[in-house]
Amino acid sequence: MRSGYVALVGPPNVGKSTLLNQVLKEKISITGPRPQTTRNRILGILTEPGMQVIFVDTPGIIKAQDEFNRILVDTALATLSEVDVVCFLVDAVKAFREEAGIARESLSRVKKPIILAVNKTDLVRNKRDLLPLIDEYRLAMPFQAIVPISALTGDGVDLLLDEIRQLLPEGPRYFPEDHLTDQPERFLVAELIREKVFHLLRQEVPYAVAVTIEDFLEKPELSRIDIQAVIHVERGSQKGIIIGRNGQTLKEIGKQARGDIEALLGCHVFLGLFVRVQKNWRKDPRARAEFGYRQGR
Ligand code: GDP
Ligand code: MG
């Protein structure tokens, strides 16, 4: 199983949304009006046998076209370092020379594998005409792969996904398949909280932790999402460990998780965390399903 985050990067109108729709076949695309900061936003999730890809966009990476000459903002660069693969889209027809320069200048600072997708090849009658452009990019910087595609017709998109598959790390499904269309963001949020518990308490509470999201309330007028989450443990002693002296440990879990959640959702988050004891939840298949608990983590 391979899984991870793929950033779709490119100038406006290059075909990012079209590619996403083509990849997801309109199955799952979480888009919606949401206040943007400069951080990652989940665009959609592709789940296939053996692979789960979480596509994110990175607002602020590349500004309006007239400024396109220059811009990979530092915060956005930091965001890019959080993903596993960067997919850089360029237009096969426009053949910007500047884009090749930008690729070298800015993307070379990103320490992640970058795939160049040359889009809109359906508009190029003779495919050999693409070769000089591809060469230009190849010389500009060492891409992991260069794939000509048409996001519109789907041509080459499978090849692109193959390249992505090869570059993704081995990992679990972040989102259970049957919940994908519903509330993928909730599952990711739960996952992030669980990750913090493991991170902070590696030795003390191995695997006896599940996280559920009880409340996920979007407050657009405040540019904020209010989240209530429960950390489920099996024993009272584990509850004590998670809460910590004077609640310090739970506070730290909340602080770290909130930072990550804000980065992912792209807005402010209020995070309420509670710890609940439920004996032997791991032995109860229904509880396991409910908690999205997966084997091998
Ligand atoms: P975004 O701004 O990067 O999200 O670009 P969009 O996906 O919104 O696409 C911008 C325009 O380019 C739309 O009119 C698309 O239909 C068109 N477009 C995107 N991909 C292709 C393609 O592969 N071939 C052709 N001919 N048009 C495309
Ligand atoms: Mg778009």
Short mmCIF file of C-alpha atoms and ligand atoms in Angstrom, two decimals:
data_model
loop_
_atom_site.label_atom_id
_atom_site.label_comp_id
_atom_site.label_asym_id
_atom_site.label_seq_id
_atom_site.Cartn_x
_atom_site.Cartn_y
_atom_site.Cartn_z
CA MET A 1 0.00 0.00 0.00
CA ARG A 2 1.30 3.42 -0.91
CA SER A 3 -0.23 6.64 0.22
CA GLY A 4 0.54 10.26 0.57
CA TYR A 5 0.10 13.85 -0.43
CA VAL A 6 0.53 15.23 -3.88
CA ALA A 7 0.57 18.98 -4.48
CA LEU A 8 -0.85 20.20 -7.76
CA VAL A 9 1.10 23.28 -8.70
CA GLY A 10 0.93 25.47 -11.75
CA PRO A 11 -0.18 28.80 -13.12
CA PRO A 12 -3.86 29.68 -13.38
CA ASN A 13 -5.76 28.01 -16.24
CA VAL A 14 -3.13 25.38 -16.78
CA GLY A 15 -5.72 22.70 -16.05
CA LYS A 16 -5.34 21.75 -12.38
CA SER A 17 -9.05 21.48 -11.74
CA THR A 18 -9.62 19.64 -14.98
CA LEU A 19 -6.92 17.13 -14.10
CA LEU A 20 -8.39 16.61 -10.69
CA ASN A 21 -11.82 15.92 -12.11
CA GLN A 22 -10.33 13.55 -14.63
CA VAL A 23 -8.44 11.67 -11.93
CA LEU A 24 -11.30 11.50 -9.50
CA LYS A 25 -13.92 10.97 -12.20
CA GLU A 26 -16.11 13.21 -10.14
CA LYS A 27 -16.15 10.60 -7.43
CA ILE A 28 -14.76 12.64 -4.64
CA SER A 29 -13.79 16.19 -4.86
CA ILE A 30 -13.89 18.16 -1.73
CA THR A 31 -14.11 21.67 -2.81
CA GLY A 32 -16.10 24.32 -1.18
CA PRO A 33 -16.04 27.91 -0.20
CA ARG A 34 -13.57 28.11 2.59
CA PRO A 35 -11.43 30.95 3.74
CA GLN A 36 -7.95 30.45 2.46
CA THR A 37 -4.72 31.00 4.17
CA THR A 38 -1.50 30.15 2.45
CA ARG A 39 -1.56 26.50 3.46
CA ASN A 40 -2.54 23.21 2.00
CA ARG A 41 -6.11 22.55 1.11
CA ILE A 42 -7.37 19.10 0.35
CA LEU A 43 -8.76 18.99 -3.15
CA GLY A 44 -9.71 15.40 -3.42
CA ILE A 45 -8.70 11.89 -2.60
CA LEU A 46 -8.10 9.06 -5.00
CA THR A 47 -8.36 5.57 -3.56
CA GLU A 48 -7.33 2.65 -5.71
CA PRO A 49 -6.25 -0.88 -4.92
CA GLY A 50 -2.83 -0.41 -3.37
CA MET A 51 -2.79 3.36 -3.44
CA GLN A 52 -4.33 6.38 -1.85
CA VAL A 53 -3.45 9.83 -3.13
CA ILE A 54 -4.48 12.96 -1.33
CA PHE A 55 -4.31 15.87 -3.72
CA VAL A 56 -3.71 19.23 -2.16
CA ASP A 57 -3.33 22.63 -3.59
CA THR A 58 -1.02 25.20 -2.22
CA PRO A 59 -2.57 28.61 -2.49
CA GLY A 60 0.02 31.32 -2.64
CA ILE A 61 2.65 29.25 -4.34
CA ILE A 62 2.13 30.81 -7.66
CA LYS A 63 0.39 34.12 -7.88
CA ALA A 64 -1.46 35.71 -10.75
CA GLN A 65 -0.05 35.15 -14.15
CA ASP A 66 1.41 38.62 -14.55
CA GLU A 67 3.52 38.02 -11.51
CA PHE A 68 4.24 34.51 -12.47
CA ASN A 69 7.79 35.42 -13.22
CA ARG A 70 8.81 35.38 -9.63
CA ILE A 71 6.65 33.81 -7.15
CA LEU A 72 7.11 30.90 -4.91
CA VAL A 73 6.39 32.40 -1.55
CA ASP A 74 8.41 31.11 1.36
CA THR A 75 5.49 29.90 3.41
CA ALA A 76 4.19 28.12 0.38
CA LEU A 77 7.56 26.53 -0.10
CA ALA A 78 7.39 25.30 3.45
CA THR A 79 4.01 23.82 2.67
CA LEU A 80 5.42 22.07 -0.33
CA SER A 81 7.99 20.40 1.85
CA GLU A 82 5.12 18.74 3.72
CA VAL A 83 3.87 16.84 0.71
CA ASP A 84 5.33 13.66 -0.72
CA VAL A 85 5.26 14.53 -4.39
CA VAL A 86 4.88 17.76 -6.31
CA CYS A 87 3.10 17.69 -9.64
CA PHE A 88 4.02 20.78 -11.65
CA LEU A 89 1.63 21.47 -14.50
CA VAL A 90 2.59 23.47 -17.54
CA ASP A 91 0.78 24.27 -20.74
CA ALA A 92 1.92 22.46 -23.87
CA VAL A 93 0.73 25.22 -26.12
CA LYS A 94 1.77 28.37 -24.37
CA ALA A 95 5.31 27.11 -24.13
CA PHE A 96 6.41 29.72 -21.66
CA ARG A 97 10.12 30.05 -21.63
CA GLU A 98 9.77 31.79 -18.29
CA GLU A 99 8.13 28.75 -16.80
CA ALA A 100 11.23 26.72 -17.37
CA GLY A 101 13.21 29.42 -15.62
CA ILE A 102 10.81 29.47 -12.71
CA ALA A 103 10.97 25.76 -12.44
CA ARG A 104 14.70 25.94 -12.06
CA GLU A 105 14.75 28.93 -9.77
CA SER A 106 12.00 28.04 -7.36
CA LEU A 107 11.09 24.42 -7.57
CA SER A 108 14.72 23.45 -7.26
CA ARG A 109 14.47 24.65 -3.66
CA VAL A 110 11.77 22.08 -3.00
CA LYS A 111 13.34 18.96 -1.63
CA LYS A 112 10.62 16.66 -2.88
CA PRO A 113 10.29 14.69 -6.08
CA ILE A 114 8.70 16.80 -8.77
CA ILE A 115 6.81 15.44 -11.74
CA LEU A 116 6.36 17.71 -14.71
CA ALA A 117 3.00 17.23 -16.39
CA VAL A 118 2.82 18.90 -19.77
CA ASN A 119 -0.89 19.45 -20.18
CA LYS A 120 -3.23 20.18 -23.10
CA THR A 121 -1.36 17.95 -25.50
CA ASP A 122 -4.65 17.40 -27.32
CA LEU A 123 -4.12 20.87 -28.75
CA VAL A 124 -0.80 19.88 -30.26
CA ARG A 125 -1.42 18.27 -33.60
CA ASN A 126 2.00 16.78 -34.12
CA LYS A 127 3.22 15.31 -30.85
CA ARG A 128 6.81 15.67 -32.01
CA ASP A 129 6.34 19.40 -31.62
CA LEU A 130 6.39 18.75 -27.88
CA LEU A 131 9.94 17.52 -27.86
CA PRO A 132 11.74 20.89 -27.88
CA LEU A 133 9.54 22.09 -25.02
CA ILE A 134 10.14 18.93 -23.03
CA ASP A 135 13.87 19.26 -23.64
CA GLU A 136 13.80 22.79 -22.38
CA TYR A 137 12.27 21.67 -19.12
CA ARG A 138 14.53 18.70 -18.87
CA LEU A 139 17.50 21.03 -19.06
CA ALA A 140 15.95 23.50 -16.63
CA MET A 141 15.96 21.04 -13.77
CA PRO A 142 15.99 17.36 -13.03
CA PHE A 143 12.37 16.31 -12.85
CA GLN A 144 11.66 12.82 -11.56
CA ALA A 145 9.48 12.33 -14.59
CA ILE A 146 8.03 14.29 -17.46
CA VAL A 147 4.60 13.18 -18.61
CA PRO A 148 2.62 14.69 -21.48
CA ILE A 149 -1.06 14.60 -20.68
CA SER A 150 -4.42 15.92 -21.65
CA ALA A 151 -6.44 16.53 -18.54
CA LEU A 152 -9.42 17.09 -20.78
CA THR A 153 -9.38 13.82 -22.71
CA GLY A 154 -7.58 11.77 -20.07
CA ASP A 155 -4.73 10.98 -22.40
CA GLY A 156 -1.58 10.16 -20.42
CA VAL A 157 -3.27 10.58 -17.06
CA ASP A 158 -2.80 6.90 -16.21
CA LEU A 159 0.91 7.27 -16.88
CA LEU A 160 0.99 10.25 -14.58
CA LEU A 161 -0.70 8.23 -11.86
CA ASP A 162 1.84 5.45 -12.38
CA GLU A 163 4.66 7.92 -11.81
CA ILE A 164 2.95 9.25 -8.71
CA ARG A 165 2.47 5.72 -7.43
CA GLN A 166 6.16 5.01 -7.73
CA LEU A 167 7.11 8.11 -5.80
CA LEU A 168 4.66 7.75 -2.94
CA PRO A 169 5.97 6.27 0.28
CA GLU A 170 4.58 3.08 1.66
CA GLY A 171 1.85 3.88 4.08
CA PRO A 172 -1.64 3.18 5.22
CA ARG A 173 -4.83 4.53 3.84
CA TYR A 174 -5.38 7.78 5.59
CA PHE A 175 -9.05 7.58 4.86
CA PRO A 176 -11.28 4.52 4.99
CA GLU A 177 -12.69 4.02 1.53
CA ASP A 178 -16.34 3.95 2.42
CA HIS A 179 -16.12 7.25 4.19
CA LEU A 180 -14.39 9.07 1.43
CA THR A 181 -17.32 10.81 -0.10
CA ASP A 182 -18.71 11.80 3.25
CA GLN A 183 -16.25 13.35 5.54
CA PRO A 184 -12.67 12.82 4.55
CA GLU A 185 -11.55 15.88 6.39
CA ARG A 186 -12.82 14.48 9.65
CA PHE A 187 -10.82 11.35 9.23
CA LEU A 188 -7.69 13.23 8.49
CA VAL A 189 -8.24 15.40 11.53
CA ALA A 190 -8.72 12.32 13.71
CA GLU A 191 -5.60 10.84 12.21
CA LEU A 192 -3.56 13.91 13.00
CA ILE A 193 -4.66 13.90 16.61
CA ARG A 194 -3.87 10.22 16.93
CA GLU A 195 -0.47 10.84 15.40
CA LYS A 196 0.28 13.45 18.07
CA VAL A 197 -0.71 11.05 20.84
CA PHE A 198 1.67 8.46 19.44
CA HIS A 199 4.35 10.99 18.91
CA LEU A 200 4.21 12.34 22.44
CA LEU A 201 3.50 9.07 24.23
CA ARG A 202 5.14 6.51 22.02
CA GLN A 203 6.02 4.06 24.78
CA GLU A 204 3.20 4.52 27.20
CA VAL A 205 0.01 3.93 25.24
CA PRO A 206 0.92 1.90 22.20
CA TYR A 207 -2.00 1.35 19.88
CA ALA A 208 -4.67 1.55 22.56
CA VAL A 209 -5.86 4.86 21.20
CA ALA A 210 -8.60 5.79 18.80
CA VAL A 211 -9.87 9.23 17.95
CA THR A 212 -13.36 10.18 16.86
CA ILE A 213 -14.61 13.54 15.75
CA GLU A 214 -17.83 14.39 17.53
CA ASP A 215 -18.35 17.82 16.13
CA PHE A 216 -17.09 19.58 13.02
CA LEU A 217 -18.72 22.94 12.79
CA GLU A 218 -17.76 25.34 10.05
CA LYS A 219 -18.12 28.98 10.96
CA PRO A 220 -17.45 30.85 7.75
CA GLU A 221 -18.30 34.19 9.32
CA LEU A 222 -15.40 33.68 11.74
CA SER A 223 -13.12 31.96 9.21
CA ARG A 224 -12.99 29.18 11.73
CA ILE A 225 -13.89 25.54 12.21
CA ASP A 226 -14.84 24.29 15.66
CA ILE A 227 -13.88 20.70 16.25
CA GLN A 228 -14.66 18.49 19.21
CA ALA A 229 -12.72 15.26 19.31
CA VAL A 230 -12.59 12.33 21.70
CA ILE A 231 -9.50 10.27 22.36
CA HIS A 232 -10.64 6.77 23.28
CA VAL A 233 -8.44 4.59 25.48
CA GLU A 234 -8.91 1.20 27.03
CA ARG A 235 -7.94 1.83 30.62
CA GLY A 236 -8.18 4.53 33.22
CA SER A 237 -4.43 4.51 33.64
CA GLN A 238 -4.03 5.40 29.97
CA LYS A 239 -6.44 8.24 30.36
CA GLY A 240 -4.28 9.60 33.14
CA ILE A 241 -1.18 9.37 30.99
CA ILE A 242 -2.79 11.16 28.09
CA ILE A 243 -4.11 13.95 30.24
CA GLY A 244 -0.83 14.28 32.09
CA ARG A 245 0.05 16.30 35.12
CA ASN A 246 -2.24 19.31 35.34
CA GLY A 247 -3.53 18.43 31.89
CA GLN A 248 -0.20 19.38 30.36
CA THR A 249 0.11 16.42 28.02
CA LEU A 250 -3.38 16.76 26.61
CA LYS A 251 -2.75 20.45 26.18
CA GLU A 252 0.38 19.75 24.19
CA ILE A 253 -1.41 17.15 22.04
CA GLY A 254 -4.08 19.72 21.32
CA LYS A 255 -1.60 22.44 20.54
CA GLN A 256 0.40 20.36 18.10
CA ALA A 257 -2.65 18.81 16.47
CA ARG A 258 -4.33 22.15 16.05
CA GLY A 259 -1.34 23.53 14.18
CA ASP A 260 -1.42 20.67 11.72
CA ILE A 261 -5.17 20.77 11.34
CA GLU A 262 -5.12 24.46 10.61
CA ALA A 263 -2.46 23.88 8.01
CA LEU A 264 -4.55 21.20 6.38
CA LEU A 265 -7.90 22.88 6.46
CA GLY A 266 -6.55 26.28 5.62
CA CYS A 267 -8.34 28.21 8.33
CA HIS A 268 -8.40 28.79 12.05
CA VAL A 269 -9.47 25.89 14.20
CA PHE A 270 -10.86 25.64 17.67
CA LEU A 271 -10.04 22.18 18.95
CA GLY A 272 -11.72 20.67 21.99
CA LEU A 273 -10.16 17.40 23.15
CA PHE A 274 -11.64 14.92 25.57
CA VAL A 275 -10.42 11.54 26.79
CA ARG A 276 -12.83 8.68 27.25
CA VAL A 277 -12.26 5.17 28.57
CA GLN A 278 -13.88 2.37 26.62
CA LYS A 279 -12.74 -1.02 27.75
CA ASN A 280 -11.32 -3.31 25.09
CA TRP A 281 -12.43 -1.26 22.15
CA ARG A 282 -9.83 -2.93 20.05
CA LYS A 283 -11.51 -6.32 20.45
CA ASP A 284 -14.88 -5.02 19.37
CA PRO A 285 -15.15 -5.07 15.58
CA ARG A 286 -17.89 -2.50 15.57
CA ALA A 287 -15.92 -0.10 17.68
CA ARG A 288 -12.93 -0.67 15.46
CA ALA A 289 -14.92 0.18 12.40
CA GLU A 290 -16.37 3.23 14.03
CA PHE A 291 -12.96 4.44 15.05
CA GLY A 292 -11.52 3.85 11.64
CA TYR A 293 -8.88 1.73 13.27
CA ARG A 294 -6.68 0.03 10.75
CA GLN A 295 -4.52 -2.99 11.01
CA GLY A 296 -0.83 -2.45 11.15
CA ARG A 297 -0.67 0.99 12.67
P1 GDP B 1 -6.82 25.67 -13.35
O1 GDP B 1 -6.96 27.15 -13.21
O2 GDP B 1 -5.39 25.29 -13.35
O3 GDP B 1 -7.63 24.90 -12.35
O4 GDP B 1 -7.37 25.33 -14.82
P2 GDP B 1 -8.75 24.66 -15.23
O5 GDP B 1 -8.76 23.22 -14.93
O6 GDP B 1 -9.85 25.47 -14.67
O7 GDP B 1 -8.67 24.82 -16.83
C1 GDP B 1 -8.62 26.06 -17.47
C2 GDP B 1 -9.13 25.91 -18.89
O8 GDP B 1 -8.29 25.03 -19.63
C3 GDP B 1 -10.51 25.31 -18.95
O9 GDP B 1 -11.23 25.94 -19.98
C4 GDP B 1 -10.27 23.86 -19.31
O10 GDP B 1 -11.32 23.27 -20.03
C5 GDP B 1 -9.04 23.97 -20.18
N1 GDP B 1 -8.24 22.76 -20.15
C6 GDP B 1 -7.75 22.12 -19.06
N2 GDP B 1 -7.07 21.03 -19.40
C7 GDP B 1 -7.14 20.94 -20.76
C8 GDP B 1 -6.63 20.01 -21.74
O11 GDP B 1 -5.95 19.01 -21.42
N3 GDP B 1 -6.90 20.28 -23.03
C9 GDP B 1 -7.62 21.35 -23.42
N4 GDP B 1 -7.85 21.51 -24.72
N5 GDP B 1 -8.12 22.24 -22.54
C10 GDP B 1 -7.89 22.05 -21.22
MG MG B 2 -8.81 25.60 -10.79
#
